[in-house]
Coordinates of C-alpha atoms in Angstrom, one line a residue:
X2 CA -31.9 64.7 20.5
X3 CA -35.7 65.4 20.9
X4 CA -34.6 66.8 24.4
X5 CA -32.4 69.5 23.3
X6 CA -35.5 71.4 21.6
X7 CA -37.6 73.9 22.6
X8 CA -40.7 73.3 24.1
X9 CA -43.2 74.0 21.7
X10 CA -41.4 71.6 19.2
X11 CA -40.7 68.5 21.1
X12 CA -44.3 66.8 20.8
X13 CA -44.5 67.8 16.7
X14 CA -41.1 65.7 16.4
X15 CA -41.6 63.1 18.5
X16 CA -44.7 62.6 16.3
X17 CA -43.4 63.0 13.3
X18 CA -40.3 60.7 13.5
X19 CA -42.3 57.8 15.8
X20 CA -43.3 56.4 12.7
X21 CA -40.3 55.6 10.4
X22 CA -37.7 55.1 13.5
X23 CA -40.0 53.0 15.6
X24 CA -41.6 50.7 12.7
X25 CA -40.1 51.6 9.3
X26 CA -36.6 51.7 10.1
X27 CA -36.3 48.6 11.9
X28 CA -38.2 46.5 9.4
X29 CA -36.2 47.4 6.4
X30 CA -33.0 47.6 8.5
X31 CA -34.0 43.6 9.4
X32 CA -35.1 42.9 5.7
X33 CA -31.9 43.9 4.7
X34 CA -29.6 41.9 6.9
X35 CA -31.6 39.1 5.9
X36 CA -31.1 39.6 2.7
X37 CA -27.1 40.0 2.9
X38 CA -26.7 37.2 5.5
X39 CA -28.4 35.0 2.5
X40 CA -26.2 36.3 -0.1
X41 CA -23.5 35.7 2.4
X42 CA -24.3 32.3 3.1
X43 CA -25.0 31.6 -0.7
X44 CA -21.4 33.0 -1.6
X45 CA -20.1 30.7 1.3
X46 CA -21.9 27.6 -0.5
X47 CA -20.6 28.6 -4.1
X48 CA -16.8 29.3 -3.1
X49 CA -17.2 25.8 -1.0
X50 CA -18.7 24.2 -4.1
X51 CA -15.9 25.3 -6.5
X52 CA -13.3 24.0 -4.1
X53 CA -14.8 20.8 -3.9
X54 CA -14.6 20.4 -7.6
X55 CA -11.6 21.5 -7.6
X56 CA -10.6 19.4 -5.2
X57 CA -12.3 16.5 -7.2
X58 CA -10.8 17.3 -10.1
X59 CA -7.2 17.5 -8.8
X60 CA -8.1 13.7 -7.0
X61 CA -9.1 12.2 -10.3
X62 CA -6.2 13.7 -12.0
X63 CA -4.0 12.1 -9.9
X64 CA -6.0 8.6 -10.2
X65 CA -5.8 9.0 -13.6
X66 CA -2.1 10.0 -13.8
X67 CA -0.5 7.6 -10.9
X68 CA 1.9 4.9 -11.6
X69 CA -0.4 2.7 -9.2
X70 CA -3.4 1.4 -9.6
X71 CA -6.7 3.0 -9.5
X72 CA -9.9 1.4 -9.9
X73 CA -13.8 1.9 -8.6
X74 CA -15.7 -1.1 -8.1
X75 CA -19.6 -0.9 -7.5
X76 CA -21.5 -2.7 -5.3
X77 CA -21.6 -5.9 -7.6
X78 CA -17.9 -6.3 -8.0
X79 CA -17.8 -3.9 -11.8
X80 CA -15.7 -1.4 -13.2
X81 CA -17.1 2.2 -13.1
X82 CA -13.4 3.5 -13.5
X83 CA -9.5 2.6 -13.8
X84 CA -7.0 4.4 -14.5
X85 CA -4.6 4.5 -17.2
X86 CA -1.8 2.4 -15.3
X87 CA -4.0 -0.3 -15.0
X88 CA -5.6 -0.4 -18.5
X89 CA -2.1 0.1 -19.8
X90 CA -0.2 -2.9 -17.7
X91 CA -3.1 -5.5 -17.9
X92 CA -3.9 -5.0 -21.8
X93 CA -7.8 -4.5 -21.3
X94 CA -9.3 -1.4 -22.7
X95 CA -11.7 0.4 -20.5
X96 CA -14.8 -0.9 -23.3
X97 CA -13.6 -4.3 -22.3
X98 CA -13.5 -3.8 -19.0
X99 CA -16.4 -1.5 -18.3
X100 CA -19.6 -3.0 -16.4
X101 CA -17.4 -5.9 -16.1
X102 CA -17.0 -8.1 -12.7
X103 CA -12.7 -7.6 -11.6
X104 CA -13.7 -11.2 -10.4
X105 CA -14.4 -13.0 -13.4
X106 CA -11.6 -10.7 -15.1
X107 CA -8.4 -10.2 -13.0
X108 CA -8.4 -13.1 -10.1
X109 CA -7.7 -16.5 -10.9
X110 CA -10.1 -19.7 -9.1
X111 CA -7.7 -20.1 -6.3
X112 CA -7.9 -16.7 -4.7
X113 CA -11.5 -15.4 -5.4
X114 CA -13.5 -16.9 -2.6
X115 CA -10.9 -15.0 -0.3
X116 CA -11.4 -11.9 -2.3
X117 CA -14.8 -12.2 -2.4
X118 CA -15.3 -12.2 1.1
X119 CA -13.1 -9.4 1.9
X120 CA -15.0 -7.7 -1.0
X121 CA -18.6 -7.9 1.1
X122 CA -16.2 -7.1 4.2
X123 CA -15.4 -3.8 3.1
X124 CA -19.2 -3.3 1.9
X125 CA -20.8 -4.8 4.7
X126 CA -19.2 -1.7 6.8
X127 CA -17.6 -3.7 8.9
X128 CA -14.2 -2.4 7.9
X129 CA -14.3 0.5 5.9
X130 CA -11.2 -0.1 4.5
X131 CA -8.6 -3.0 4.1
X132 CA -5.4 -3.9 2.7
X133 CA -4.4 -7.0 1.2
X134 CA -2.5 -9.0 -1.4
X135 CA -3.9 -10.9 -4.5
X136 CA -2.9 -12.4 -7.7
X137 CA -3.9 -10.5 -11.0
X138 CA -4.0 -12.6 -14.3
X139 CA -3.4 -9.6 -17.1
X140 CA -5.0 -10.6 -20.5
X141 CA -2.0 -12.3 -21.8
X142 CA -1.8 -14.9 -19.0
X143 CA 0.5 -13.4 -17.2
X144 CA 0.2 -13.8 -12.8
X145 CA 1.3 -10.5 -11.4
X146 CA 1.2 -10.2 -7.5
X147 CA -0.3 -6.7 -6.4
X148 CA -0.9 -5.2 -3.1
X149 CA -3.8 -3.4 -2.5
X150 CA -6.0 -0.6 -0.2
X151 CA -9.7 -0.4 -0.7
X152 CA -12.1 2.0 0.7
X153 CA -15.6 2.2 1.3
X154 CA -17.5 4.7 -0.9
X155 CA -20.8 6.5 0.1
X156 CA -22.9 8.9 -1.6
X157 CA -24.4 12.1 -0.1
X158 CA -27.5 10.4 1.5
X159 CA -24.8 7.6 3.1
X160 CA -25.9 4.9 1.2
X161 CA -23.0 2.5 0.1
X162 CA -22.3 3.2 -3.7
X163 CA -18.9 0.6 -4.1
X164 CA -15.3 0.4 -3.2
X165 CA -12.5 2.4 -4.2
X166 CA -8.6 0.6 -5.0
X167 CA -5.3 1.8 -5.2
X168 CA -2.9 -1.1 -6.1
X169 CA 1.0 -1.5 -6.3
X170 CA 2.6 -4.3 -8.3
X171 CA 4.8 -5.9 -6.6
X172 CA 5.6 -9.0 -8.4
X173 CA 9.7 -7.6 -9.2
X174 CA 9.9 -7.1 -5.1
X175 CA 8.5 -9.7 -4.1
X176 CA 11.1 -11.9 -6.6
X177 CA 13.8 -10.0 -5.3
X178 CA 13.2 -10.2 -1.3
X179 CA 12.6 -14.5 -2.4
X180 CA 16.1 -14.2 -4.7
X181 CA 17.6 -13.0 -1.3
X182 CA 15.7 -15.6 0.9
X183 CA 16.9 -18.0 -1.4
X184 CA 20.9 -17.1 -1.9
X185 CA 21.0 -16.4 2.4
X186 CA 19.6 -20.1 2.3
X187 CA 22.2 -21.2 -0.1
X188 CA 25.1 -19.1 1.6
X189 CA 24.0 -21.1 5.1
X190 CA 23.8 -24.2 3.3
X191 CA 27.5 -23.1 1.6
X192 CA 28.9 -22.3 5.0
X193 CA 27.7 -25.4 7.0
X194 CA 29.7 -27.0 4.0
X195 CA 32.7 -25.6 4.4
X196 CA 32.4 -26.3 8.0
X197 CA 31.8 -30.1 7.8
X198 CA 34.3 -30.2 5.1
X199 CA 36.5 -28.8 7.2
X200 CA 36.1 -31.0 10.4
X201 CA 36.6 -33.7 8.3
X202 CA 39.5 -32.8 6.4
X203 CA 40.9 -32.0 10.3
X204 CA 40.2 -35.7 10.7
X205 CA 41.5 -37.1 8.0
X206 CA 45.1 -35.2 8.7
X207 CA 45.5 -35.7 12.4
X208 CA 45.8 -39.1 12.1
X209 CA 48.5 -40.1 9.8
X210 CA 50.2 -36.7 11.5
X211 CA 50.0 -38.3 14.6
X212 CA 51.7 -41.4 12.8
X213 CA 54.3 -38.9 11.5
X214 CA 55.6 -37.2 14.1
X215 CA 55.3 -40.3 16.6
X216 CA 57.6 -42.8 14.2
X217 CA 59.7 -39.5 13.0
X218 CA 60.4 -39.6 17.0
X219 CA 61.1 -43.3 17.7
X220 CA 63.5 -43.0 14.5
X221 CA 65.7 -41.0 16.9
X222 CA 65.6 -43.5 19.8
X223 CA 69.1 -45.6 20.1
X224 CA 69.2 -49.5 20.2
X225 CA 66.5 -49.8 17.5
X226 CA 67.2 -52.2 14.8
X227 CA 67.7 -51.8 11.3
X228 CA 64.8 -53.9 10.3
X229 CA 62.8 -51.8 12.8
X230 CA 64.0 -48.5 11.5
X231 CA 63.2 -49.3 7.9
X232 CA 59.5 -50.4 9.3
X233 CA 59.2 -47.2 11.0
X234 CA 60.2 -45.4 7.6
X235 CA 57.9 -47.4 5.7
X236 CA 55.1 -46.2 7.9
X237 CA 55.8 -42.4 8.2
X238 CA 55.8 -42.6 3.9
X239 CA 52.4 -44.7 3.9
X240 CA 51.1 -41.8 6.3
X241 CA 52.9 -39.1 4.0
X242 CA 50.9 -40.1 1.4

């Protein structure tokens, strides 16, 4: 704009706005962006935080909530948290259960070498996660059958913290689908039965039938004596019977 003044006055302005365009200006226009790209970023960080706990918070909700079973293990095996399906179908509190090992609690002798191992499976890294199915015994004795999904749990500087579980019972299913196995079984069994039964029976009349109708037919023949005739009757009623 400079350009567009007299002549006299060009110099004087140049001089006097060199200053505060060329250095001033600049430097607090690029303090300032600095200073709103930070608040930007920080707002960015704070609205990303508050959805993460929200999102946590929704999560554990539904741990705590769900009909299945929820449980975090640490690295030793111990209950950091269950949820209130579990605590509520084994009869354990979470006192009793807390900083407790699941495998001196909930697996009987016969299954916790395999459980054990695909315990330090999960934790070793090899598989993250796994699915499986083990025997629970509850508090009262009772053997429930549950199938499980475990995942590998890190913390922010990736080091391996435990395992998270979500378990189904399916001890009624599992009865059921064997209930079926076993009456299909028994309705095979029932049929090959009825099938012998039924070849034999076939058997057993074809004969004296075949002694029936062969004697009913040589009753019929002329020239046969009466001794003969009452023979031939005396065999068709031993076969009728």
């Amino acid at each position: 704009c400079t350009v567009f003044l007299p002549d006299g006055q060009r110099l004087n302005t140049l001089k006097t706005i060199a200053i505060p365009v060329l250095g001033i200006y600049p430097a607090a226009t690029l303090l300032l962006g600095t200073l709103m790209f930070r608040q930007y970023k920080n707002w960015l960080n704070r609205n990303a935080a508050n959805k993460l706990r929200e999102s946590e918070r929704s999560f554990s909700e539904l741990l705590k909530n769900t009909f299945f079973f929820s449980a975090i293990i640490d690295i030793n095996g111990k209950f950091v948290f269950c949820n209130k399906a579990l605590l509520e179908t084994s009869g354990y509190t979470f006192e009793e259960l807390s900083q407790k090992s699941i495998f001196e609690i909930f697996v009987p002798d016969a299954s916790k070498e395999k459980l054990f191992e695909t315990f330090q499976n999960v934790l070793s890294g090899v598989e993250s996660s796994q699915n499986f199915e083990t025997e629970f015994v509850i508090k009262n004795g009772t053997r429930l059958l549950v199938s499980f999904n475990v995942t590998l749990l890190r913390d922010e500087e990736g080091s391996i913290t435990g395992v998270a579980g979500i378990g189904e019972n399916i001890t009624k299913r599992r009865q059921a689908e064997e209930e079926i196995i076993k009456a299909k079984i028994k309705a095979e069994e029932s049929d090959q039965l009825k099938s012998i039964f039924l070849a034999n029976m076939s058997h057993e009349i074809r004969t004296p039938m075949n002694s029936i109708m062969g004697f009913s037919g040589l009753l019929g023949e002329k020239g046969i004596g009466e001794d003969t005739r009452l023979q031939y009757i005396d065999i068709i009623k031993s076969s009728s019977d």
